[in-house]
Amino acid sequence: MAARNGAIWPSGAALPTRGTISPPAAPSPFPASPSASTPVFRAGTLQGFGELGYGIEAGGARFEPFANLAQVNLHANGFAENGGAAALSGRRGTTDVTFTTLGLRAEHKLGLGTVDATLRGLVGWRHAFGDTTPTATLAFSAGDAFAIAGAPIARDSAVAEAGLDLKLTPDSSFGLSYIGQFASGARDNGFNANLAVRF
């Protein structure tokens, strides 16, 4: 039985921007003079996870059924642009999403000529709940507040990983991996390559 846990709490980031908003040539409710804006947007994230797995050795391969629980929290402070009627402001807000994943990991060691290799893979089912559709409340200084919504996070999805690690020398290794997530109406695919050298 293996237990894993961890947390990541990056410090909040300040993202200042400066720009000029020029009104369109068509009739507009905003004044005709450009408005300078200097907003500062601050946000911070907190991530934590816990996992239980049970390793099984069988036929030269290792299998590990596992259950994973992860929590992601995003807190954004409010912001306000300086300028005329087109100046934009946003309210502070917090988004919390929890992910549960049930799956199976597997790996198998083999030899490719004189090189030691490891094949690895993962299949699982992931469920997300909480604030799966991020929203923000904004307002122009000359208008009422309005809400916008970001791309929703899939509540149920299949996850898959596959990889090959090659031990080139006692102090170096090379790896290739694929990561995929599949949900109704959405897909996410990624490929990675890495070279590690120890000195």
Coordinates of N, CA, C and O in Angstrom, one line a residue:
M1 N 0.9 -1.2 0.0 CA 0.0 0.0 0.0 C 0.9 1.2 0.0 O 1.8 1.3 0.8
A2 N 0.6 2.2 -0.9 CA 1.4 3.4 -1.0 C 0.5 4.6 -0.8 O -0.7 4.6 -1.3
A3 N 0.9 5.6 0.0 CA 0.2 6.8 0.2 C 1.0 8.0 -0.3 O 2.2 8.0 0.0
R4 N 0.4 8.9 -1.0 CA 1.1 10.1 -1.5 C 0.3 11.3 -1.2 O -1.0 11.2 -1.3
N5 N 0.9 12.4 -0.9 CA 0.2 13.7 -0.8 C 1.1 14.8 -1.0 O 2.3 14.7 -1.0
G6 N 0.5 16.0 -1.2 CA 1.4 17.2 -1.5 C 0.5 18.4 -1.6 O -0.7 18.3 -1.7
A7 N 1.2 19.5 -1.6 CA 0.5 20.8 -1.8 C 1.4 21.8 -2.5 O 2.6 21.7 -2.3
I8 N 0.8 22.7 -3.3 CA 1.5 23.7 -3.9 C 0.8 25.0 -3.7 O -0.4 25.1 -3.9
W9 N 1.5 26.0 -3.2 CA 0.9 27.3 -2.9 C 1.8 28.4 -3.4 O 2.6 29.0 -2.7
P10 N 1.7 28.7 -4.7 CA 2.6 29.7 -5.3 C 2.1 31.1 -4.7 O 1.0 31.3 -4.4
S11 N 3.1 32.0 -4.6 CA 2.7 33.3 -4.2 C 1.9 34.0 -5.2 O 2.0 33.7 -6.4
G12 N 1.1 34.9 -4.8 CA 0.2 35.7 -5.7 C 1.0 36.4 -6.7 O 2.1 36.9 -6.5
A13 N 0.4 36.5 -7.9 CA 1.1 37.2 -9.0 C 0.4 38.5 -9.3 O -0.8 38.6 -9.3
A14 N 1.2 39.6 -9.5 CA 0.6 40.9 -9.9 C 0.9 41.1 -11.3 O 2.1 41.0 -11.8
L15 N -0.1 41.3 -12.1 CA 0.0 41.5 -13.6 C -0.4 42.9 -14.0 O -1.6 43.1 -14.3
P16 N 0.5 43.9 -13.9 CA 0.1 45.2 -14.4 C 0.1 45.3 -15.9 O 0.9 44.7 -16.6
T17 N -0.9 46.1 -16.4 CA -0.9 46.3 -17.8 C -1.2 47.8 -18.1 O -1.8 48.5 -17.2
R18 N -0.8 48.3 -19.2 CA -1.1 49.7 -19.5 C -1.5 49.7 -21.0 O -0.8 49.1 -21.8
G19 N -2.5 50.4 -21.3 CA -3.0 50.5 -22.7 C -3.8 51.7 -22.9 O -4.1 52.5 -22.0
T20 N -4.2 51.9 -24.2 CA -5.0 53.0 -24.6 C -6.3 52.5 -25.2 O -6.2 51.7 -26.2
I21 N -7.4 52.9 -24.8 CA -8.7 52.5 -25.4 C -9.2 53.6 -26.3 O -9.5 54.7 -25.8
S22 N -9.2 53.4 -27.6 CA -9.7 54.4 -28.5 C -11.1 54.0 -29.0 O -11.3 52.9 -29.4
P23 N -12.1 54.9 -28.9 CA -13.4 54.6 -29.3 C -13.6 54.3 -30.8 O -12.8 54.9 -31.6
P24 N -14.5 53.5 -31.2 CA -14.7 53.2 -32.6 C -15.3 54.4 -33.3 O -15.8 55.3 -32.7
A25 N -15.2 54.4 -34.7 CA -15.7 55.5 -35.4 C -17.3 55.5 -35.4 O -17.9 56.5 -35.5
A26 N -17.9 54.3 -35.2 CA -19.3 54.3 -35.2 C -19.8 54.9 -33.9 O -19.1 55.1 -32.9
P27 N -21.1 55.3 -33.8 CA -21.6 55.9 -32.6 C -21.4 55.0 -31.4 O -21.6 53.8 -31.5
S28 N -21.0 55.6 -30.3 CA -20.7 54.8 -29.1 C -21.2 55.6 -27.9 O -21.2 56.8 -27.8
P29 N -21.6 54.9 -26.8 CA -22.0 55.5 -25.6 C -20.8 56.1 -24.8 O -21.0 56.8 -23.8
F30 N -19.6 55.8 -25.2 CA -18.4 56.3 -24.4 C -18.0 57.6 -25.0 O -18.2 57.9 -26.2
P31 N -17.3 58.4 -24.2 CA -16.8 59.7 -24.7 C -15.8 59.5 -25.8 O -15.2 58.4 -26.0
A32 N -15.6 60.5 -26.7 CA -14.8 60.4 -27.9 C -13.4 60.5 -27.6 O -12.6 60.2 -28.5
S33 N -12.9 60.8 -26.4 CA -11.5 61.0 -26.2 C -10.9 59.7 -25.7 O -11.6 58.9 -25.0
P34 N -9.7 59.3 -26.1 CA -9.1 58.1 -25.6 C -9.0 58.1 -24.1 O -8.8 59.1 -23.4
S35 N -9.0 56.8 -23.5 CA -8.9 56.7 -22.0 C -7.7 55.8 -21.7 O -7.7 54.7 -22.1
A36 N -6.8 56.4 -20.9 CA -5.7 55.6 -20.5 C -6.1 54.7 -19.3 O -6.8 55.1 -18.4
S37 N -5.5 53.5 -19.3 CA -5.9 52.6 -18.2 C -4.6 51.9 -17.6 O -3.7 51.6 -18.4
T38 N -4.5 51.8 -16.3 CA -3.4 51.1 -15.7 C -3.9 50.1 -14.6 O -3.7 50.4 -13.4
P39 N -4.5 49.0 -15.0 CA -5.0 48.1 -14.0 C -3.9 47.2 -13.5 O -2.9 47.0 -14.2
V40 N -4.1 46.7 -12.3 CA -3.2 45.7 -11.7 C -4.1 44.6 -11.2 O -5.0 44.7 -10.4
F41 N -3.8 43.4 -11.7 CA -4.6 42.2 -11.5 C -3.7 41.2 -10.6 O -2.6 40.8 -11.0
R42 N -4.2 40.8 -9.4 CA -3.5 39.9 -8.5 C -4.3 38.7 -8.3 O -5.6 38.7 -8.1
A43 N -3.7 37.5 -8.4 CA -4.4 36.3 -8.2 C -3.4 35.3 -7.6 O -2.2 35.4 -7.7
G44 N -3.9 34.3 -6.8 CA -3.1 33.3 -6.2 C -3.8 31.9 -6.3 O -5.0 31.9 -6.3
T45 N -3.0 30.9 -6.3 CA -3.6 29.5 -6.4 C -3.1 28.6 -5.3 O -2.0 28.8 -4.8
L46 N -3.9 27.7 -4.9 CA -3.5 26.7 -3.9 C -4.0 25.3 -4.4 O -5.1 25.2 -4.7
Q47 N -3.0 24.4 -4.4 CA -3.4 23.1 -4.9 C -2.9 22.0 -3.9 O -1.8 22.2 -3.4
G48 N -3.7 21.0 -3.7 CA -3.3 19.9 -2.8 C -3.9 18.6 -3.3 O -4.9 18.6 -4.0
F49 N -3.2 17.5 -3.0 CA -3.7 16.2 -3.4 C -3.4 15.1 -2.4 O -2.4 15.3 -1.6
G50 N -4.1 14.1 -2.5 CA -3.8 12.9 -1.7 C -4.1 11.6 -2.6 O -5.0 11.7 -3.4
E51 N -3.4 10.6 -2.4 CA -3.5 9.4 -3.2 C -3.2 8.1 -2.4 O -2.3 8.1 -1.6
L52 N -4.0 7.1 -2.7 CA -3.7 5.7 -2.2 C -3.6 4.8 -3.3 O -4.4 4.8 -4.3
G53 N -2.6 3.9 -3.3 CA -2.4 2.9 -4.3 C -1.9 1.6 -3.7 O -1.3 1.6 -2.6
Y54 N -2.1 0.5 -4.4 CA -1.7 -0.8 -4.0 C -1.0 -1.5 -5.1 O -1.5 -1.8 -6.2
G55 N 0.3 -1.7 -4.9 CA 1.2 -2.3 -6.0 C 1.0 -3.8 -6.0 O 1.0 -4.5 -5.0
I56 N 1.0 -4.4 -7.2 CA 0.8 -5.8 -7.5 C 1.9 -6.2 -8.5 O 1.9 -5.7 -9.6
E57 N 2.7 -7.2 -8.2 CA 3.7 -7.7 -9.1 C 3.2 -9.0 -9.7 O 2.7 -9.9 -9.1
A58 N 3.2 -9.0 -11.1 CA 2.7 -10.1 -11.8 C 3.4 -10.3 -13.1 O 3.3 -9.4 -14.0
G59 N 4.0 -11.5 -13.4 CA 4.6 -11.8 -14.7 C 5.6 -10.8 -15.1 O 5.6 -10.4 -16.3
G60 N 6.5 -10.3 -14.3 CA 7.5 -9.3 -14.7 C 7.0 -7.9 -14.9 O 7.7 -7.0 -15.3
A61 N 5.7 -7.6 -14.6 CA 5.1 -6.3 -14.7 C 4.6 -5.9 -13.3 O 4.4 -6.7 -12.4
R62 N 4.4 -4.6 -13.1 CA 3.9 -4.1 -11.9 C 2.6 -3.3 -12.2 O 2.6 -2.4 -13.1
F63 N 1.6 -3.6 -11.4 CA 0.3 -2.9 -11.6 C -0.1 -2.2 -10.2 O 0.2 -2.7 -9.2
E64 N -0.7 -1.1 -10.4 CA -1.1 -0.3 -9.2 C -2.5 0.3 -9.3 O -2.6 1.4 -10.0
P65 N -3.5 -0.3 -8.8 CA -4.8 0.4 -8.7 C -4.6 1.6 -7.7 O -4.0 1.5 -6.7
F66 N -5.3 2.7 -8.1 CA -5.1 3.9 -7.2 C -6.4 4.7 -7.2 O -7.2 4.7 -8.1
A67 N -6.5 5.5 -6.1 CA -7.5 6.5 -6.0 C -6.9 7.8 -5.6 O -6.1 7.9 -4.7
N68 N -7.2 8.9 -6.3 CA -6.6 10.2 -6.1 C -7.7 11.2 -5.9 O -8.7 11.2 -6.5
L69 N -7.4 12.2 -5.0 CA -8.3 13.3 -4.7 C -7.4 14.6 -4.7 O -6.4 14.7 -4.1
A70 N -7.8 15.5 -5.5 CA -7.1 16.8 -5.7 C -8.0 18.0 -5.6 O -9.2 17.9 -6.0
Q71 N -7.5 19.0 -5.0 CA -8.3 20.3 -4.8 C -7.5 21.4 -5.4 O -6.3 21.6 -5.1
V72 N -8.2 22.3 -6.2 CA -7.5 23.4 -6.8 C -8.4 24.7 -6.4 O -9.6 24.7 -6.6
N73 N -7.7 25.7 -5.8 CA -8.4 26.9 -5.4 C -7.7 28.1 -6.1 O -6.5 28.2 -6.1
L74 N -8.5 28.9 -6.7 CA -8.0 30.2 -7.4 C -8.7 31.3 -6.7 O -9.9 31.4 -6.8
H75 N -7.9 32.3 -6.2 CA -8.5 33.5 -5.6 C -7.9 34.7 -6.4 O -6.7 34.9 -6.5
A76 N -8.8 35.5 -6.9 CA -8.4 36.7 -7.7 C -9.0 37.9 -7.0 O -10.2 38.0 -6.6
N77 N -8.1 38.9 -6.7 CA -8.5 40.2 -6.2 C -9.3 41.0 -7.2 O -9.2 40.8 -8.4
G78 N -10.0 42.0 -6.7 CA -10.7 42.9 -7.6 C -9.7 43.8 -8.3 O -8.5 43.9 -7.9
F79 N -10.1 44.4 -9.4 CA -9.2 45.4 -10.1 C -10.1 46.5 -10.7 O -11.3 46.4 -10.8
A80 N -9.5 47.6 -11.0 CA -10.2 48.8 -11.5 C -9.2 49.5 -12.4 O -8.1 49.9 -12.0
E81 N -9.6 49.8 -13.7 CA -8.9 50.6 -14.6 C -9.1 52.1 -14.3 O -10.2 52.5 -13.8
N82 N -8.1 52.9 -14.6 CA -8.3 54.3 -14.5 C -8.6 54.9 -15.9 O -8.0 54.5 -16.9
G83 N -9.6 55.8 -16.0 CA -9.9 56.3 -17.3 C -11.4 56.8 -17.3 O -11.9 57.1 -16.2
G84 N -11.9 56.9 -18.5 CA -13.3 57.5 -18.6 C -14.3 56.4 -18.5 O -14.2 55.5 -17.7
A85 N -15.4 56.6 -19.2 CA -16.6 55.7 -19.1 C -16.3 54.3 -19.6 O -17.0 53.3 -19.2
A86 N -15.2 54.1 -20.3 CA -14.8 52.7 -20.8 C -13.9 52.0 -19.8 O -13.5 50.9 -20.1
A87 N -13.6 52.6 -18.7 CA -12.7 51.9 -17.7 C -13.5 50.7 -17.1 O -14.6 50.8 -16.7
L88 N -12.8 49.6 -17.1 CA -13.3 48.3 -16.7 C -12.9 48.0 -15.2 O -11.8 48.3 -14.8
S89 N -13.8 47.4 -14.5 CA -13.5 47.0 -13.1 C -14.0 45.6 -12.9 O -14.9 45.1 -13.6
G90 N -13.4 44.8 -12.0 CA -13.8 43.4 -11.8 C -13.9 43.2 -10.3 O -13.0 43.7 -9.5
R91 N -14.8 42.4 -9.9 CA -15.0 42.0 -8.5 C -14.0 40.9 -8.1 O -13.7 40.1 -8.9
R92 N -13.6 40.8 -6.8 CA -12.8 39.7 -6.4 C -13.7 38.4 -6.4 O -14.9 38.5 -6.3
G93 N -13.0 37.3 -6.6 CA -13.7 36.1 -6.7 C -12.9 34.9 -6.3 O -11.6 34.9 -6.4
T94 N -13.5 33.8 -6.0 CA -12.8 32.5 -5.7 C -13.4 31.4 -6.4 O -14.6 31.3 -6.5
T95 N -12.6 30.5 -7.0 CA -13.0 29.4 -7.7 C -12.4 28.1 -7.1 O -11.2 28.1 -6.9
D96 N -13.3 27.1 -6.7 CA -12.8 25.9 -6.1 C -13.3 24.7 -7.0 O -14.5 24.6 -7.3
V97 N -12.4 23.9 -7.3 CA -12.7 22.7 -8.1 C -12.0 21.5 -7.4 O -10.8 21.5 -7.1
T98 N -12.8 20.4 -7.3 CA -12.2 19.1 -6.7 C -12.3 18.1 -7.8 O -13.2 17.9 -8.5
F99 N -11.2 17.3 -7.9 CA -11.1 16.2 -8.8 C -10.9 14.9 -8.1 O -10.0 14.8 -7.2
T100 N -11.6 13.9 -8.5 CA -11.4 12.5 -8.0 C -11.0 11.7 -9.2 O -11.6 11.8 -10.3
T101 N -10.0 10.8 -9.1 CA -9.5 10.0 -10.2 C -9.4 8.5 -9.6 O -8.7 8.3 -8.6
L102 N -10.0 7.6 -10.3 CA -9.8 6.2 -10.0 C -9.2 5.5 -11.3 O -9.6 5.8 -12.4
G103 N -8.1 4.8 -11.1 CA -7.4 4.2 -12.2 C -6.5 3.1 -11.9 O -6.4 2.6 -10.8
L104 N -5.7 2.8 -12.9 CA -4.7 1.7 -12.8 C -3.5 2.1 -13.6 O -3.5 2.5 -14.7
R105 N -2.3 2.0 -12.9 CA -1.0 2.2 -13.5 C -0.4 0.9 -13.7 O -0.6 -0.1 -13.0
A106 N 0.5 0.8 -14.7 CA 1.2 -0.4 -15.0 C 2.6 0.0 -15.6 O 2.7 1.0 -16.3
E107 N 3.6 -0.8 -15.3 CA 4.9 -0.7 -15.9 C 5.6 -2.0 -16.1 O 5.3 -3.0 -15.4
H108 N 6.4 -2.1 -17.1 CA 7.1 -3.3 -17.4 C 8.5 -3.0 -17.9 O 8.7 -2.1 -18.8
K109 N 9.5 -3.6 -17.3 CA 10.9 -3.4 -17.6 C 11.3 -4.4 -18.7 O 11.0 -5.6 -18.6
L110 N 12.1 -4.0 -19.6 CA 12.6 -4.9 -20.7 C 13.9 -4.3 -21.2 O 14.3 -3.2 -20.9
G111 N 14.6 -5.1 -22.0 CA 15.8 -4.7 -22.6 C 15.7 -4.5 -24.1 O 15.1 -5.4 -24.8
L112 N 16.2 -3.4 -24.6 CA 16.3 -3.1 -26.0 C 17.7 -3.1 -26.4 O 18.4 -2.1 -26.3
G113 N 18.2 -4.3 -26.8 CA 19.6 -4.4 -27.1 C 20.4 -4.3 -25.8 O 20.2 -5.0 -24.9
T114 N 21.3 -3.2 -25.7 CA 22.1 -3.0 -24.5 C 21.4 -1.9 -23.6 O 22.1 -1.5 -22.6
V115 N 20.3 -1.5 -24.0 CA 19.6 -0.4 -23.2 C 18.5 -0.9 -22.4 O 17.6 -1.7 -22.9
D116 N 18.5 -0.5 -21.1 CA 17.4 -0.9 -20.2 C 16.2 0.1 -20.5 O 16.4 1.3 -20.6
A117 N 15.0 -0.5 -20.6 CA 13.8 0.3 -21.0 C 12.7 0.0 -20.0 O 12.6 -1.1 -19.5
T118 N 11.8 1.0 -19.8 CA 10.6 0.8 -19.0 C 9.4 1.3 -19.8 O 9.4 2.5 -20.2
L119 N 8.4 0.4 -20.0 CA 7.2 0.8 -20.6 C 6.2 1.1 -19.5 O 6.1 0.3 -18.5
R120 N 5.5 2.2 -19.6 CA 4.5 2.5 -18.5 C 3.2 3.1 -19.1 O 3.2 3.6 -20.2
G121 N 2.1 2.9 -18.4 CA 0.9 3.4 -18.8 C -0.1 3.6 -17.7 O 0.1 3.2 -16.5
L122 N -1.2 4.3 -18.0 CA -2.2 4.6 -17.0 C -3.5 4.8 -17.7 O -3.6 5.4 -18.8
V123 N -4.6 4.2 -17.1 CA -5.9 4.5 -17.6 C -6.8 4.8 -16.3 O -6.5 4.3 -15.2
G124 N -7.7 5.7 -16.5 CA -8.5 6.1 -15.3 C -9.8 6.8 -15.7 O -10.0 7.2 -16.9
W125 N -10.6 7.1 -14.7 CA -11.8 7.9 -14.8 C -11.7 9.0 -13.8 O -11.4 8.8 -12.7
R126 N -12.0 10.3 -14.3 CA -11.8 11.5 -13.5 C -13.2 12.2 -13.4 O -13.9 12.3 -14.4
H127 N -13.5 12.6 -12.2 CA -14.8 13.3 -12.0 C -14.4 14.7 -11.3 O -13.6 14.7 -10.4
A128 N -15.0 15.7 -11.9 CA -14.8 17.1 -11.3 C -16.1 17.6 -10.8 O -17.1 17.4 -11.4
F129 N -16.0 18.3 -9.6 CA -17.2 18.9 -9.1 C -16.8 20.2 -8.3 O -15.6 20.4 -8.0
G130 N -17.8 21.1 -8.2 CA -17.5 22.4 -7.6 C -17.7 23.4 -8.7 O -18.7 23.4 -9.4
D131 N -16.8 24.4 -8.7 CA -17.0 25.5 -9.7 C -16.4 25.1 -11.0 O -15.4 25.6 -11.5
T132 N -17.1 24.2 -11.7 CA -16.6 23.7 -13.0 C -16.7 24.7 -14.1 O -16.1 24.5 -15.2
T133 N -17.6 25.7 -14.0 CA -17.7 26.7 -15.0 C -17.2 28.0 -14.3 O -17.9 28.6 -13.5
P134 N -16.0 28.5 -14.6 CA -15.5 29.7 -14.0 C -16.2 31.0 -14.4 O -16.6 31.1 -15.6
T135 N -16.5 31.9 -13.5 CA -17.2 33.1 -13.9 C -16.5 34.3 -13.3 O -15.8 34.2 -12.3
A136 N -16.8 35.4 -13.8 CA -16.3 36.7 -13.3 C -17.3 37.8 -13.5 O -18.1 37.8 -14.5
T137 N -17.4 38.7 -12.5 CA -18.3 39.8 -12.6 C -17.5 41.1 -12.9 O -16.6 41.5 -12.2
L138 N -17.9 41.7 -14.0 CA -17.2 42.9 -14.5 C -18.2 44.1 -14.7 O -19.4 43.9 -14.7
A139 N -17.7 45.3 -14.8 CA -18.5 46.4 -15.1 C -17.7 47.5 -15.7 O -16.5 47.7 -15.3
F140 N -18.3 48.3 -16.6 CA -17.7 49.5 -17.1 C -18.2 50.6 -16.1 O -19.2 50.5 -15.5
S141 N -17.4 51.7 -16.0 CA -17.7 52.7 -15.0 C -19.0 53.4 -15.4 O -19.7 54.0 -14.5
A142 N -19.4 53.3 -16.7 CA -20.7 54.0 -17.1 C -21.8 53.0 -17.3 O -22.8 53.4 -17.9
G143 N -21.7 51.8 -16.8 CA -22.8 50.8 -17.0 C -23.0 49.9 -15.8 O -22.3 50.0 -14.8
D144 N -23.9 49.0 -15.9 CA -24.2 48.0 -14.9 C -23.2 46.9 -14.9 O -22.6 46.6 -16.0
A145 N -23.2 46.1 -13.8 CA -22.3 44.9 -13.8 C -22.9 43.8 -14.7 O -24.1 43.7 -14.9
F146 N -22.0 43.0 -15.2 CA -22.4 41.9 -16.0 C -21.4 40.7 -15.7 O -20.3 40.9 -15.2
A147 N -21.9 39.5 -16.0 CA -21.1 38.3 -15.7 C -20.7 37.7 -17.0 O -21.4 37.6 -18.0
I148 N -19.4 37.1 -16.9 CA -18.9 36.3 -18.1 C -18.5 35.0 -17.5 O -18.1 34.8 -16.4
A149 N -18.6 34.0 -18.4 CA -18.2 32.6 -18.0 C -17.1 32.1 -18.9 O -17.1 32.4 -20.1
G150 N -16.2 31.4 -18.3 CA -15.1 30.8 -19.1 C -15.5 29.4 -19.6 O -16.6 28.9 -19.4
A151 N -14.6 28.7 -20.3 CA -14.8 27.4 -20.8 C -15.0 26.4 -19.6 O -14.2 26.4 -18.7
P152 N -16.1 25.6 -19.6 CA -16.4 24.7 -18.5 C -15.4 23.6 -18.5 O -14.9 23.1 -19.5
I153 N -15.1 23.1 -17.3 CA -14.3 21.9 -17.1 C -15.2 20.7 -17.2 O -16.3 20.7 -16.6
A154 N -14.8 19.7 -17.9 CA -15.6 18.4 -18.0 C -15.8 17.8 -16.7 O -14.9 17.6 -15.9
R155 N -17.1 17.4 -16.4 CA -17.4 16.8 -15.1 C -16.9 15.3 -15.1 O -16.5 14.8 -14.0
D156 N -17.0 14.7 -16.2 CA -16.5 13.3 -16.3 C -15.7 13.1 -17.5 O -16.0 13.5 -18.6
S157 N -14.5 12.5 -17.3 CA -13.6 12.3 -18.4 C -12.8 11.0 -18.2 O -12.6 10.6 -17.1
A158 N -12.3 10.4 -19.3 CA -11.4 9.3 -19.3 C -10.0 9.9 -19.4 O -9.8 10.8 -20.2
V159 N -9.0 9.4 -18.7 CA -7.6 9.8 -18.8 C -6.8 8.6 -19.1 O -7.0 7.5 -18.8
A160 N -5.7 8.9 -19.9 CA -4.8 7.9 -20.4 C -3.4 8.4 -20.5 O -3.2 9.6 -20.9
E161 N -2.4 7.6 -20.1 CA -1.0 8.0 -20.3 C -0.3 6.8 -20.8 O -0.6 5.6 -20.5
A162 N 0.8 7.1 -21.5 CA 1.7 6.0 -22.0 C 3.1 6.6 -22.2 O 3.2 7.8 -22.5
G163 N 4.1 5.8 -21.8 CA 5.4 6.3 -21.9 C 6.5 5.3 -22.1 O 6.2 4.1 -21.8
L164 N 7.6 5.7 -22.5 CA 8.8 4.8 -22.7 C 10.0 5.5 -22.1 O 10.3 6.7 -22.6
D165 N 10.7 4.9 -21.2 CA 11.9 5.5 -20.6 C 13.1 4.6 -21.0 O 13.0 3.4 -20.8
L166 N 14.1 5.2 -21.4 CA 15.4 4.5 -21.8 C 16.5 5.0 -21.0 O 16.8 6.2 -20.9
K167 N 17.2 4.1 -20.4 CA 18.4 4.4 -19.5 C 19.6 4.3 -20.4 O 20.1 3.2 -20.7
L168 N 20.1 5.4 -20.9 CA 21.1 5.4 -21.9 C 22.5 5.1 -21.3 O 23.3 4.3 -21.9
T169 N 22.8 5.6 -20.1 CA 24.0 5.4 -19.4 C 23.6 5.3 -17.9 O 22.5 5.7 -17.6
P170 N 24.5 5.0 -17.0 CA 24.2 5.0 -15.6 C 23.8 6.4 -15.1 O 23.1 6.5 -14.1
D171 N 24.2 7.5 -15.8 CA 23.9 8.8 -15.4 C 23.0 9.6 -16.3 O 22.8 10.8 -16.2
S172 N 22.4 9.0 -17.3 CA 21.5 9.7 -18.3 C 20.4 8.8 -18.7 O 20.5 7.6 -18.8
S173 N 19.2 9.4 -19.0 CA 18.0 8.7 -19.4 C 17.2 9.6 -20.4 O 17.3 10.8 -20.3
F174 N 16.5 9.0 -21.2 CA 15.6 9.7 -22.2 C 14.2 9.1 -22.1 O 14.1 7.9 -22.0
G175 N 13.2 10.0 -22.2 CA 11.9 9.5 -22.0 C 10.9 10.2 -23.0 O 11.1 11.3 -23.4
L176 N 9.9 9.4 -23.5 CA 8.8 9.9 -24.3 C 7.5 9.5 -23.6 O 7.4 8.4 -23.1
S177 N 6.6 10.5 -23.6 CA 5.3 10.2 -23.0 C 4.1 10.9 -23.7 O 4.3 11.9 -24.4
Y178 N 3.0 10.3 -23.5 CA 1.7 10.8 -24.1 C 0.7 10.9 -22.9 O 0.6 10.0 -22.0
I179 N 0.0 12.0 -22.9 CA -1.0 12.3 -21.9 C -2.3 12.7 -22.6 O -2.3 13.6 -23.4
G180 N -3.4 12.0 -22.3 CA -4.7 12.3 -23.0 C -5.8 12.4 -22.0 O -5.8 11.7 -21.0
Q181 N -6.8 13.2 -22.3 CA -8.0 13.3 -21.5 C -9.2 13.4 -22.5 O -9.2 14.3 -23.4
F182 N -10.2 12.6 -22.3 CA -11.3 12.6 -23.2 C -12.6 12.7 -22.5 O -12.9 11.9 -21.6
A183 N -13.4 13.6 -23.0 CA -14.8 13.9 -22.4 C -15.7 14.1 -23.5 O -15.4 14.3 -24.7
S184 N -17.0 14.2 -23.2 CA -18.0 14.4 -24.2 C -17.8 15.8 -24.8 O -18.0 16.8 -24.0
G185 N -17.5 15.9 -26.0 CA -17.3 17.2 -26.7 C -16.0 17.9 -26.4 O -15.8 19.0 -26.9
A186 N -15.1 17.2 -25.8 CA -13.8 17.8 -25.5 C -12.7 16.8 -25.5 O -12.9 15.7 -25.0
R187 N -11.5 17.1 -26.0 CA -10.3 16.3 -25.9 C -9.1 17.1 -25.6 O -9.0 18.3 -26.0
D188 N -8.2 16.5 -24.9 CA -6.9 17.2 -24.6 C -5.8 16.1 -24.8 O -5.8 15.1 -24.1
N189 N -4.9 16.4 -25.7 CA -3.8 15.5 -26.0 C -2.4 16.3 -25.8 O -2.3 17.4 -26.2
G190 N -1.5 15.6 -25.2 CA -0.1 16.2 -25.0 C 1.0 15.1 -25.2 O 0.8 14.0 -24.8
F191 N 2.1 15.6 -25.7 CA 3.3 14.7 -25.8 C 4.5 15.4 -25.2 O 4.6 16.6 -25.3
N192 N 5.3 14.6 -24.5 CA 6.5 15.2 -23.9 C 7.7 14.3 -24.2 O 7.6 13.1 -24.4
A193 N 8.8 15.0 -24.2 CA 10.1 14.3 -24.4 C 11.1 14.9 -23.4 O 11.1 16.2 -23.2
N194 N 11.9 14.1 -22.7 CA 12.8 14.7 -21.7 C 14.1 13.9 -21.7 O 14.1 12.7 -22.0
L195 N 15.1 14.6 -21.4 CA 16.5 14.1 -21.3 C 17.0 14.5 -20.0 O 17.1 15.7 -19.7
A196 N 17.4 13.5 -19.2 CA 17.9 13.8 -17.8 C 19.4 13.3 -17.7 O 19.7 12.2 -18.1
V197 N 20.2 14.2 -17.2 CA 21.7 13.9 -17.1 C 22.1 14.2 -15.7 O 21.8 15.3 -15.2
R198 N 22.7 13.3 -15.0 CA 23.2 13.5 -13.6 C 24.7 13.8 -13.7 O 25.5 13.1 -14.4
F199 N 25.1 14.8 -12.9 CA 26.5 15.1 -12.8 C 27.1 14.8 -11.5 O 26.4 14.8 -10.5

